[in-house]
mmCIF file of C-alpha atoms and ligand atoms in Angstrom:
data_model
loop_
_atom_site.group_PDB
_atom_site.id
_atom_site.type_symbol
_atom_site.label_atom_id
_atom_site.label_comp_id
_atom_site.label_asym_id
_atom_site.label_seq_id
_atom_site.Cartn_x
_atom_site.Cartn_y
_atom_site.Cartn_z
ATOM 1 C CA MET A 1 22.171 23.099 -8.459
ATOM 2 C CA LYS A 2 19.823 20.916 -10.480
ATOM 3 C CA GLN A 3 21.212 17.619 -11.720
ATOM 4 C CA ALA A 4 20.380 16.658 -15.300
ATOM 5 C CA SER A 5 17.966 13.747 -15.048
ATOM 6 C CA SER A 6 20.201 11.597 -17.287
ATOM 7 C CA GLU A 7 22.940 11.749 -14.624
ATOM 8 C CA ILE A 8 20.664 10.346 -11.942
ATOM 9 C CA PRO A 9 20.511 6.574 -11.668
ATOM 10 C CA ALA A 10 17.057 5.011 -11.961
ATOM 11 C CA LEU A 11 15.703 4.091 -8.535
ATOM 12 C CA HIS A 12 14.265 0.754 -9.638
ATOM 13 C CA GLU A 13 17.561 -0.177 -11.300
ATOM 14 C CA MET A 14 19.316 0.275 -7.973
ATOM 15 C CA PHE A 15 17.207 -2.534 -6.523
ATOM 16 C CA ARG A 16 16.843 -4.719 -9.631
ATOM 17 C CA ASP A 17 18.450 -7.731 -7.927
ATOM 18 C CA ALA A 18 16.140 -7.503 -4.939
ATOM 19 C CA PHE A 19 12.620 -6.199 -5.536
ATOM 20 C CA LYS A 20 10.409 -4.018 -7.683
ATOM 21 C CA ILE A 21 10.172 -0.356 -6.700
ATOM 22 C CA GLY A 22 6.707 1.125 -6.969
ATOM 23 C CA ALA A 23 4.802 4.381 -6.563
ATOM 24 C CA ALA A 24 1.163 5.232 -5.908
ATOM 25 C CA VAL A 25 -0.178 7.340 -8.772
ATOM 26 C CA SER A 26 -3.319 8.967 -10.143
ATOM 27 C CA THR A 27 -4.307 9.608 -13.757
ATOM 28 C CA GLY A 28 -3.383 13.255 -13.206
ATOM 29 C CA ILE A 29 0.095 12.368 -12.002
ATOM 30 C CA ILE A 30 0.808 9.947 -14.830
ATOM 31 C CA SER A 31 -0.225 12.535 -17.386
ATOM 32 C CA THR A 32 2.063 15.252 -15.994
ATOM 33 C CA GLN A 33 4.935 13.152 -14.599
ATOM 34 C CA GLY A 34 4.870 10.102 -16.848
ATOM 35 C CA SER A 35 8.501 10.102 -17.920
ATOM 36 C CA PHE A 36 9.770 10.662 -14.378
ATOM 37 C CA ILE A 37 7.644 7.780 -13.099
ATOM 38 C CA ALA A 38 8.704 5.529 -15.976
ATOM 39 C CA LYS A 39 12.361 6.270 -15.271
ATOM 40 C CA HIS A 40 12.346 5.517 -11.543
ATOM 41 C CA TYR A 41 9.553 3.044 -10.851
ATOM 42 C CA ASN A 42 8.760 -0.387 -12.259
ATOM 43 C CA SER A 43 5.524 -0.930 -10.371
ATOM 44 C CA ILE A 44 2.543 1.359 -9.817
ATOM 45 C CA THR A 45 -0.562 1.304 -7.659
ATOM 46 C CA ALA A 46 -3.609 3.510 -8.129
ATOM 47 C CA GLU A 47 -3.786 5.716 -5.060
ATOM 48 C CA ASN A 48 -7.578 5.823 -5.291
ATOM 49 C CA GLU A 49 -8.818 4.964 -8.743
ATOM 50 C CA MET A 50 -9.321 1.241 -8.246
ATOM 51 C CA LYS A 51 -10.946 1.384 -4.838
ATOM 52 C CA PRO A 52 -14.478 -0.059 -4.623
ATOM 53 C CA VAL A 53 -16.398 3.236 -4.623
ATOM 54 C CA GLU A 54 -14.332 4.518 -7.546
ATOM 55 C CA VAL A 55 -14.934 1.582 -9.872
ATOM 56 C CA GLN A 56 -18.478 0.758 -8.803
ATOM 57 C CA PRO A 57 -20.056 3.892 -7.276
ATOM 58 C CA GLU A 58 -23.551 2.500 -7.839
ATOM 59 C CA GLU A 59 -24.621 -1.087 -8.175
ATOM 60 C CA GLY A 60 -23.814 -2.361 -11.660
ATOM 61 C CA SER A 61 -22.505 0.973 -12.915
ATOM 62 C CA TYR A 62 -18.782 0.590 -13.411
ATOM 63 C CA THR A 63 -16.354 3.411 -14.073
ATOM 64 C CA PHE A 64 -13.135 1.948 -15.369
ATOM 65 C CA ASP A 65 -11.785 4.857 -17.418
ATOM 66 C CA ALA A 66 -9.211 5.983 -14.867
ATOM 67 C CA ALA A 67 -8.073 2.466 -14.005
ATOM 68 C CA ASP A 68 -7.817 1.610 -17.716
ATOM 69 C CA ARG A 69 -5.560 4.608 -18.268
ATOM 70 C CA ILE A 70 -3.313 3.534 -15.421
ATOM 71 C CA PHE A 71 -2.959 0.051 -16.945
ATOM 72 C CA GLU A 72 -2.338 1.499 -20.418
ATOM 73 C CA PHE A 73 0.387 3.774 -19.061
ATOM 74 C CA ALA A 74 1.970 0.896 -17.154
ATOM 75 C CA GLU A 75 1.903 -1.447 -20.114
ATOM 76 C CA ALA A 76 3.298 1.152 -22.492
ATOM 77 C CA HIS A 77 6.312 1.490 -20.184
ATOM 78 C CA GLY A 78 6.807 -2.095 -19.043
ATOM 79 C CA ILE A 79 5.689 -1.248 -15.493
ATOM 80 C CA GLY A 80 3.841 -3.776 -13.309
ATOM 81 C CA VAL A 81 0.528 -2.920 -11.609
ATOM 82 C CA ARG A 82 -0.461 -3.777 -8.021
ATOM 83 C CA GLY A 83 -4.238 -3.763 -7.764
ATOM 84 C CA HIS A 84 -5.564 -1.919 -4.712
ATOM 85 C CA THR A 85 -8.044 -2.771 -3.204
ATOM 86 C CA LEU A 86 -11.050 -5.120 -3.404
ATOM 87 C CA LEU A 87 -12.521 -5.211 0.090
ATOM 88 C CA TRP A 88 -12.179 -2.407 2.620
ATOM 89 C CA HIS A 89 -14.320 -0.685 5.259
ATOM 90 C CA ASN A 90 -13.534 2.708 3.643
ATOM 91 C CA GLN A 91 -14.163 4.115 0.173
ATOM 92 C CA THR A 92 -16.847 1.535 -0.537
ATOM 93 C CA GLY A 93 -20.323 2.459 -1.820
ATOM 94 C CA ASP A 94 -22.954 2.383 0.904
ATOM 95 C CA TRP A 95 -25.295 0.648 -1.551
ATOM 96 C CA MET A 96 -23.229 -2.545 -1.137
ATOM 97 C CA PHE A 97 -24.605 -3.017 2.356
ATOM 98 C CA ARG A 98 -28.234 -1.966 1.775
ATOM 99 C CA ASN A 99 -31.394 -3.616 0.518
ATOM 100 C CA ALA A 100 -34.003 -1.946 -1.698
ATOM 101 C CA GLU A 101 -35.680 -0.382 1.357
ATOM 102 C CA GLY A 102 -32.437 1.137 2.597
ATOM 103 C CA GLY A 103 -32.017 -1.301 5.481
ATOM 104 C CA PRO A 104 -29.107 -3.738 5.808
ATOM 105 C CA CYS A 105 -29.040 -6.370 3.062
ATOM 106 C CA SER A 106 -28.752 -10.076 3.804
ATOM 107 C CA ARG A 107 -25.512 -12.013 4.133
ATOM 108 C CA GLU A 108 -26.265 -13.758 0.824
ATOM 109 C CA GLU A 109 -26.888 -10.482 -0.964
ATOM 110 C CA LEU A 110 -23.678 -8.964 0.352
ATOM 111 C CA LEU A 111 -21.652 -12.024 -0.631
ATOM 112 C CA ALA A 112 -23.225 -11.993 -4.096
ATOM 113 C CA ARG A 113 -22.326 -8.332 -4.545
ATOM 114 C CA LEU A 114 -18.797 -8.948 -3.364
ATOM 115 C CA GLN A 115 -18.532 -11.811 -5.827
ATOM 116 C CA THR A 116 -19.808 -9.667 -8.699
ATOM 117 C CA HIS A 117 -17.519 -6.797 -7.766
ATOM 118 C CA ILE A 118 -14.401 -8.946 -7.504
ATOM 119 C CA ASN A 119 -15.236 -10.946 -10.631
ATOM 120 C CA THR A 120 -15.797 -7.834 -12.674
ATOM 121 C CA VAL A 121 -12.805 -5.844 -11.449
ATOM 122 C CA VAL A 122 -10.219 -8.623 -11.202
ATOM 123 C CA GLY A 123 -11.631 -10.263 -14.340
ATOM 124 C CA ARG A 124 -11.241 -7.061 -16.347
ATOM 125 C CA TYR A 125 -7.541 -6.874 -15.519
ATOM 126 C CA ARG A 126 -6.881 -10.611 -15.469
ATOM 127 C CA GLY A 127 -3.270 -11.321 -16.402
ATOM 128 C CA ARG A 128 -2.445 -7.602 -16.151
ATOM 129 C CA ALA A 129 -2.211 -6.936 -12.389
ATOM 130 C CA TYR A 130 0.635 -8.951 -10.895
ATOM 131 C CA ALA A 131 -0.790 -8.637 -7.387
ATOM 132 C CA TRP A 132 -3.971 -7.544 -5.621
ATOM 133 C CA ASP A 133 -4.552 -6.211 -2.141
ATOM 134 C CA VAL A 134 -7.649 -8.347 -1.678
ATOM 135 C CA VAL A 135 -8.533 -7.284 1.863
ATOM 136 C CA ASN A 136 -7.350 -4.033 3.414
ATOM 137 C CA GLU A 137 -7.156 -3.307 7.157
ATOM 138 C CA ALA A 138 -9.317 -6.033 8.695
ATOM 139 C CA ILE A 139 -7.444 -6.205 12.014
ATOM 140 C CA GLU A 140 -8.443 -4.064 14.989
ATOM 141 C CA ASP A 141 -5.826 -1.692 16.435
ATOM 142 C CA LYS A 142 -7.086 -1.919 20.022
ATOM 143 C CA SER A 143 -5.136 -4.611 21.768
ATOM 144 C CA ASP A 144 -8.122 -6.405 23.317
ATOM 145 C CA GLN A 145 -9.909 -7.049 20.010
ATOM 146 C CA TYR A 146 -8.933 -9.249 17.103
ATOM 147 C CA LEU A 147 -10.870 -8.356 13.954
ATOM 148 C CA ARG A 148 -12.016 -4.818 13.161
ATOM 149 C CA GLU A 149 -15.756 -4.402 13.598
ATOM 150 C CA THR A 150 -16.815 -3.605 10.062
ATOM 151 C CA ARG A 151 -20.020 -4.209 8.193
ATOM 152 C CA TRP A 152 -18.229 -7.018 6.376
ATOM 153 C CA LEU A 153 -17.618 -8.807 9.652
ATOM 154 C CA GLU A 154 -21.023 -8.030 11.143
ATOM 155 C CA MET A 155 -23.051 -8.975 8.095
ATOM 156 C CA ILE A 156 -21.100 -11.948 6.738
ATOM 157 C CA GLY A 157 -19.074 -13.267 9.664
ATOM 158 C CA GLU A 158 -15.383 -14.056 9.929
ATOM 159 C CA ASP A 159 -15.368 -16.133 6.756
ATOM 160 C CA TYR A 160 -15.717 -13.002 4.602
ATOM 161 C CA LEU A 161 -11.935 -12.961 4.496
ATOM 162 C CA HIS A 162 -11.624 -16.482 3.109
ATOM 163 C CA GLN A 163 -14.443 -15.848 0.652
ATOM 164 C CA ALA A 164 -12.871 -12.681 -0.745
ATOM 165 C CA PHE A 165 -9.582 -14.442 -1.457
ATOM 166 C CA GLU A 166 -11.378 -17.389 -3.099
ATOM 167 C CA MET A 167 -13.316 -15.023 -5.330
ATOM 168 C CA ALA A 168 -10.200 -13.134 -6.364
ATOM 169 C CA HIS A 169 -8.358 -16.373 -7.080
ATOM 170 C CA GLN A 170 -11.160 -17.610 -9.291
ATOM 171 C CA ALA A 171 -11.172 -14.339 -11.201
ATOM 172 C CA ASP A 172 -7.403 -14.418 -11.823
ATOM 173 C CA PRO A 173 -5.635 -17.628 -10.794
ATOM 174 C CA ASP A 174 -2.214 -16.150 -11.610
ATOM 175 C CA ALA A 175 -2.401 -12.946 -9.555
ATOM 176 C CA LEU A 176 -0.624 -12.851 -6.207
ATOM 177 C CA LEU A 177 -3.180 -12.152 -3.493
ATOM 178 C CA PHE A 178 -2.336 -10.029 -0.436
ATOM 179 C CA TYR A 179 -3.686 -9.119 2.952
ATOM 180 C CA ASN A 180 -2.676 -5.455 3.506
ATOM 181 C CA ASP A 181 -2.584 -3.428 6.745
ATOM 182 C CA TYR A 182 -1.013 -0.497 8.637
ATOM 183 C CA ASN A 183 0.627 -0.437 12.098
ATOM 184 C CA GLU A 184 1.873 -3.769 10.864
ATOM 185 C CA THR A 185 5.067 -3.541 12.924
ATOM 186 C CA ASP A 186 3.218 -2.994 16.187
ATOM 187 C CA PRO A 187 4.157 -5.971 18.379
ATOM 188 C CA VAL A 188 0.535 -6.647 19.377
ATOM 189 C CA LYS A 189 -1.074 -6.010 15.989
ATOM 190 C CA SER A 190 1.546 -8.020 14.102
ATOM 191 C CA VAL A 191 0.708 -11.095 16.161
ATOM 192 C CA LYS A 192 -2.947 -10.652 15.187
ATOM 193 C CA ILE A 193 -2.058 -10.257 11.514
ATOM 194 C CA HIS A 194 0.054 -13.400 11.740
ATOM 195 C CA LYS A 195 -2.815 -15.231 13.433
ATOM 196 C CA LEU A 196 -5.276 -14.175 10.730
ATOM 197 C CA VAL A 197 -3.025 -15.174 7.857
ATOM 198 C CA ARG A 198 -2.117 -18.466 9.598
ATOM 199 C CA SER A 199 -5.803 -19.268 9.967
ATOM 200 C CA LEU A 200 -6.432 -18.456 6.296
ATOM 201 C CA LEU A 201 -3.591 -20.757 5.290
ATOM 202 C CA ASP A 202 -5.046 -23.477 7.520
ATOM 203 C CA GLN A 203 -8.288 -23.161 5.542
ATOM 204 C CA ASN A 204 -6.350 -23.497 2.270
ATOM 205 C CA THR A 205 -7.267 -19.946 1.369
ATOM 206 C CA PRO A 206 -5.456 -18.746 -1.759
ATOM 207 C CA ILE A 207 -3.413 -16.025 -0.056
ATOM 208 C CA HIS A 208 0.130 -15.414 -1.229
ATOM 209 C CA GLY A 209 1.428 -12.508 0.747
ATOM 210 C CA ILE A 210 1.228 -9.837 3.381
ATOM 211 C CA GLY A 211 1.253 -6.168 2.464
ATOM 212 C CA MET A 212 2.981 -3.990 5.028
ATOM 213 C CA GLN A 213 1.784 -0.464 4.292
ATOM 214 C CA GLY A 214 4.849 1.220 5.807
ATOM 215 C CA HIS A 215 3.349 4.590 6.752
ATOM 216 C CA TRP A 216 6.259 5.295 9.057
ATOM 217 C CA ASN A 217 8.103 8.423 10.169
ATOM 218 C CA ILE A 218 11.673 9.510 10.792
ATOM 219 C CA TYR A 219 11.440 8.544 14.482
ATOM 220 C CA GLY A 220 9.802 5.145 14.324
ATOM 221 C CA PRO A 221 8.985 2.333 14.291
ATOM 222 C CA SER A 222 12.383 1.110 15.358
ATOM 223 C CA ILE A 223 14.443 -1.080 13.077
ATOM 224 C CA GLU A 224 14.051 -3.857 15.635
ATOM 225 C CA GLU A 225 10.277 -3.609 15.436
ATOM 226 C CA ILE A 226 10.360 -3.690 11.649
ATOM 227 C CA ARG A 227 12.788 -6.617 11.705
ATOM 228 C CA ASN A 228 10.625 -8.573 14.140
ATOM 229 C CA ALA A 229 7.537 -8.044 12.003
ATOM 230 C CA LEU A 230 9.386 -9.065 8.827
ATOM 231 C CA LYS A 231 10.659 -12.206 10.577
ATOM 232 C CA LEU A 232 7.211 -13.087 11.853
ATOM 233 C CA TYR A 233 5.549 -12.649 8.462
ATOM 234 C CA ALA A 234 8.356 -14.337 6.557
ATOM 235 C CA SER A 235 7.981 -17.343 8.884
ATOM 236 C CA LEU A 236 4.620 -18.014 7.217
ATOM 237 C CA GLY A 237 6.486 -18.762 3.989
ATOM 238 C CA LEU A 238 4.552 -16.083 2.093
ATOM 239 C CA LYS A 239 5.726 -13.103 0.108
ATOM 240 C CA ILE A 240 5.944 -9.701 1.711
ATOM 241 C CA HIS A 241 5.278 -6.469 -0.169
ATOM 242 C CA ILE A 242 5.895 -3.065 1.315
ATOM 243 C CA THR A 243 2.857 -1.403 -0.194
ATOM 244 C CA GLU A 244 2.547 2.245 0.915
ATOM 245 C CA LEU A 245 5.930 3.422 2.134
ATOM 246 C CA ASP A 246 6.401 7.018 3.254
ATOM 247 C CA LEU A 247 8.573 8.460 6.011
ATOM 248 C CA SER A 248 6.834 11.471 7.506
ATOM 249 C CA VAL A 249 9.245 14.094 8.837
ATOM 250 C CA PHE A 250 6.923 14.703 11.797
ATOM 251 C CA ARG A 251 5.913 12.721 14.804
ATOM 252 C CA HIS A 252 2.263 11.734 14.403
ATOM 253 C CA ASP A 253 1.002 14.321 16.902
ATOM 254 C CA ASP A 254 3.280 17.222 15.878
ATOM 255 C CA LYS A 255 0.794 20.014 15.149
ATOM 256 C CA ARG A 256 3.181 22.493 13.472
ATOM 257 C CA THR A 257 1.784 23.774 10.191
ATOM 258 C CA ASP A 258 4.159 26.684 9.629
ATOM 259 C CA LEU A 259 7.175 24.893 8.130
ATOM 260 C CA LYS A 260 7.771 25.828 4.507
ATOM 261 C CA ALA A 261 10.613 23.369 4.045
ATOM 262 C CA PRO A 262 11.993 20.405 5.969
ATOM 263 C CA THR A 263 14.730 21.298 8.441
ATOM 264 C CA ALA A 264 18.291 20.054 7.931
ATOM 265 C CA GLU A 265 17.853 17.835 10.976
ATOM 266 C CA MET A 266 14.704 16.243 9.521
ATOM 267 C CA LEU A 267 16.464 15.537 6.238
ATOM 268 C CA LYS A 268 19.439 14.020 8.016
ATOM 269 C CA LEU A 269 17.256 11.745 10.109
ATOM 270 C CA GLN A 270 15.241 10.808 7.044
ATOM 271 C CA GLU A 271 18.416 9.899 5.195
ATOM 272 C CA GLU A 272 19.601 7.707 8.090
ATOM 273 C CA ARG A 273 16.211 6.041 8.343
ATOM 274 C CA TYR A 274 15.899 5.335 4.633
ATOM 275 C CA ALA A 275 19.389 3.854 4.631
ATOM 276 C CA GLU A 276 18.747 1.572 7.593
ATOM 277 C CA ILE A 277 15.293 0.574 6.417
ATOM 278 C CA PHE A 278 16.461 -0.345 2.926
ATOM 279 C CA ALA A 279 19.464 -2.208 4.323
ATOM 280 C CA LEU A 280 16.980 -4.228 6.362
ATOM 281 C CA LEU A 281 14.641 -4.786 3.409
ATOM 282 C CA LEU A 282 17.603 -6.064 1.400
ATOM 283 C CA GLU A 283 18.332 -8.574 4.164
ATOM 284 C CA PHE A 284 14.820 -9.918 3.584
ATOM 285 C CA LYS A 285 14.962 -9.808 -0.209
ATOM 286 C CA ASP A 286 14.141 -13.511 -0.473
ATOM 287 C CA SER A 287 10.726 -12.750 1.005
ATOM 288 C CA ILE A 288 10.181 -9.199 -0.225
ATOM 289 C CA ASP A 289 9.618 -8.769 -3.921
ATOM 290 C CA SER A 290 8.001 -5.350 -4.189
ATOM 291 C CA VAL A 291 8.451 -2.056 -2.308
ATOM 292 C CA THR A 292 5.975 0.707 -3.178
ATOM 293 C CA PHE A 293 6.148 4.331 -2.064
ATOM 294 C CA TRP A 294 2.786 5.981 -1.422
ATOM 295 C CA GLY A 295 3.548 8.734 -3.903
ATOM 296 C CA VAL A 296 6.193 9.803 -6.409
ATOM 297 C CA ALA A 297 7.943 12.878 -4.963
ATOM 298 C CA ASP A 298 7.507 15.499 -2.224
ATOM 299 C CA ASP A 299 5.356 17.815 -4.374
ATOM 300 C CA TYR A 300 2.349 15.636 -3.568
ATOM 301 C CA THR A 301 1.576 13.352 -0.636
ATOM 302 C CA TRP A 302 -1.609 12.434 1.191
ATOM 303 C CA LEU A 303 0.375 13.344 4.343
ATOM 304 C CA ASP A 304 0.004 17.039 3.430
ATOM 305 C CA GLY A 305 -3.483 16.729 4.907
ATOM 306 C CA PHE A 306 -3.163 13.839 7.356
ATOM 307 C CA PRO A 307 -3.196 13.557 10.319
ATOM 308 C CA VAL A 308 -2.792 17.332 10.680
ATOM 309 C CA ARG A 309 -4.663 19.454 8.167
ATOM 310 C CA GLY A 310 -2.479 21.977 6.334
ATOM 311 C CA ARG A 311 0.799 20.455 7.529
ATOM 312 C CA LYS A 312 3.039 20.093 4.469
ATOM 313 C CA ASN A 313 5.153 16.945 4.574
ATOM 314 C CA TRP A 314 8.234 15.715 2.698
ATOM 315 C CA PRO A 315 8.247 11.932 3.024
ATOM 316 C CA PHE A 316 9.956 10.690 -0.165
ATOM 317 C CA LEU A 317 13.333 10.277 -1.866
ATOM 318 C CA PHE A 318 12.693 13.101 -4.368
ATOM 319 C CA ASP A 319 12.020 16.708 -3.407
ATOM 320 C CA GLU A 320 9.279 19.032 -4.635
ATOM 321 C CA GLN A 321 11.244 19.734 -7.830
ATOM 322 C CA LYS A 322 11.760 15.977 -8.347
ATOM 323 C CA GLN A 323 15.426 16.299 -7.496
ATOM 324 C CA PRO A 324 17.001 13.406 -5.598
ATOM 325 C CA LYS A 325 17.330 14.116 -1.879
ATOM 326 C CA ALA A 326 20.273 13.027 0.253
ATOM 327 C CA SER A 327 18.211 9.922 1.102
ATOM 328 C CA PHE A 328 18.218 8.931 -2.561
ATOM 329 C CA THR A 329 21.953 9.405 -2.921
ATOM 330 C CA ARG A 330 22.497 7.325 0.217
ATOM 331 C CA LEU A 331 20.428 4.470 -1.200
ATOM 332 C CA ALA A 332 22.372 4.643 -4.451
ATOM 333 C CA GLY A 333 25.533 4.204 -2.363
ATOM 334 C CA LEU A 334 23.995 1.353 -0.394
ATOM 335 C CA THR A 335 23.115 -0.661 -3.470
ATOM 336 C CA ALA A 336 26.424 0.121 -5.191
ATOM 337 C CA THR A 337 28.310 -1.465 -2.286
ATOM 338 C CA GLN A 338 26.032 -4.532 -2.395
ATOM 339 C CA SER A 339 26.755 -5.452 -6.006
HETATM 340 C C1 LIG B 401 -4.608 3.487 3.591
HETATM 341 C C2 LIG B 401 -5.086 2.864 2.299
HETATM 342 C C3 LIG B 401 -4.591 3.618 1.118
HETATM 343 C C4 LIG B 401 -4.735 5.104 1.295
HETATM 344 C C5 LIG B 401 -4.048 5.532 2.555
HETATM 345 C C6 LIG B 401 -4.139 7.008 2.703
HETATM 346 O O1 LIG B 401 -3.313 3.205 3.881
HETATM 347 O O2 LIG B 401 -4.712 1.527 2.156
HETATM 348 O O3 LIG B 401 -5.327 3.220 -0.008
HETATM 349 O O4 LIG B 401 -6.082 5.465 1.331
HETATM 350 O O5 LIG B 401 -4.693 4.889 3.624
HETATM 351 O O6 LIG B 401 -3.863 7.680 1.518
#
């Protein structure tokens, strides 16, 4: 039976003493699900609309309409905005890296373009985005390599990281600036992330936090792995944001595409996992001040197409009809016993 939405507690209210609760959105989603989002979330991130290729598809031609609408929606409802993202190896116009002849541009040219991009984007929303993911996914997954081999690294050198944070800080001195990555609980990768952020701090880089994406599933990573990563990052004295949380009901390599609904066992495991994960996040509430889901409800998730095409997924606290799942009710119980 459907519950009337007025009977359901607001998700962000449940965690008001600990951290903001966010969702990744698009302009389409805010126009059709605005009141639901405004009820449950007090932070939003543009799933795609603020990525480099979206806001500057060609040099000097900026397309801010979608991002503007996201800010207007947020401000009309008293919701904070996390800016995502300024420098990434994906979803970035190829023109950034090329000279007039189509060959690779110079280091100076690339730095100048980065500066213009960051100045324009961060400057436009100065005082309006409470945090920015300045650099996304710069660490290599393979255990024998440190930094990911991107054009940023090849063409500028390791200091591109420091430079990007400096540029963002100049464009908005009050925004919290984050390094964001996935597989951030992996024991080998987390040490590399820690090393990178430590070295930025040693250079007096204006970095204020680490974004843990949190693309996890109902089987892993283990609570111990998550705890160890949180401890390691918190030891740097920076803020931690969980930036892209979703709990896939499949193991990564599960190729089944025929499920029309999650099984009872999946939902039970998901409920247990959400409960233990949020209990852990609450333990770290002095370091964590924002937890964002990478979507709003199970009717839409990027995981419907990744990593297995055509495999529907159900990773959130609300089902396809936006009804609270058992996971939601469990979290409501968890926070009720805390206060
Ligand atoms: C990464 C990025 C996000 C998004 C997801 C997939 O985690 O940081 O912006 O593209 O992949 O949706």
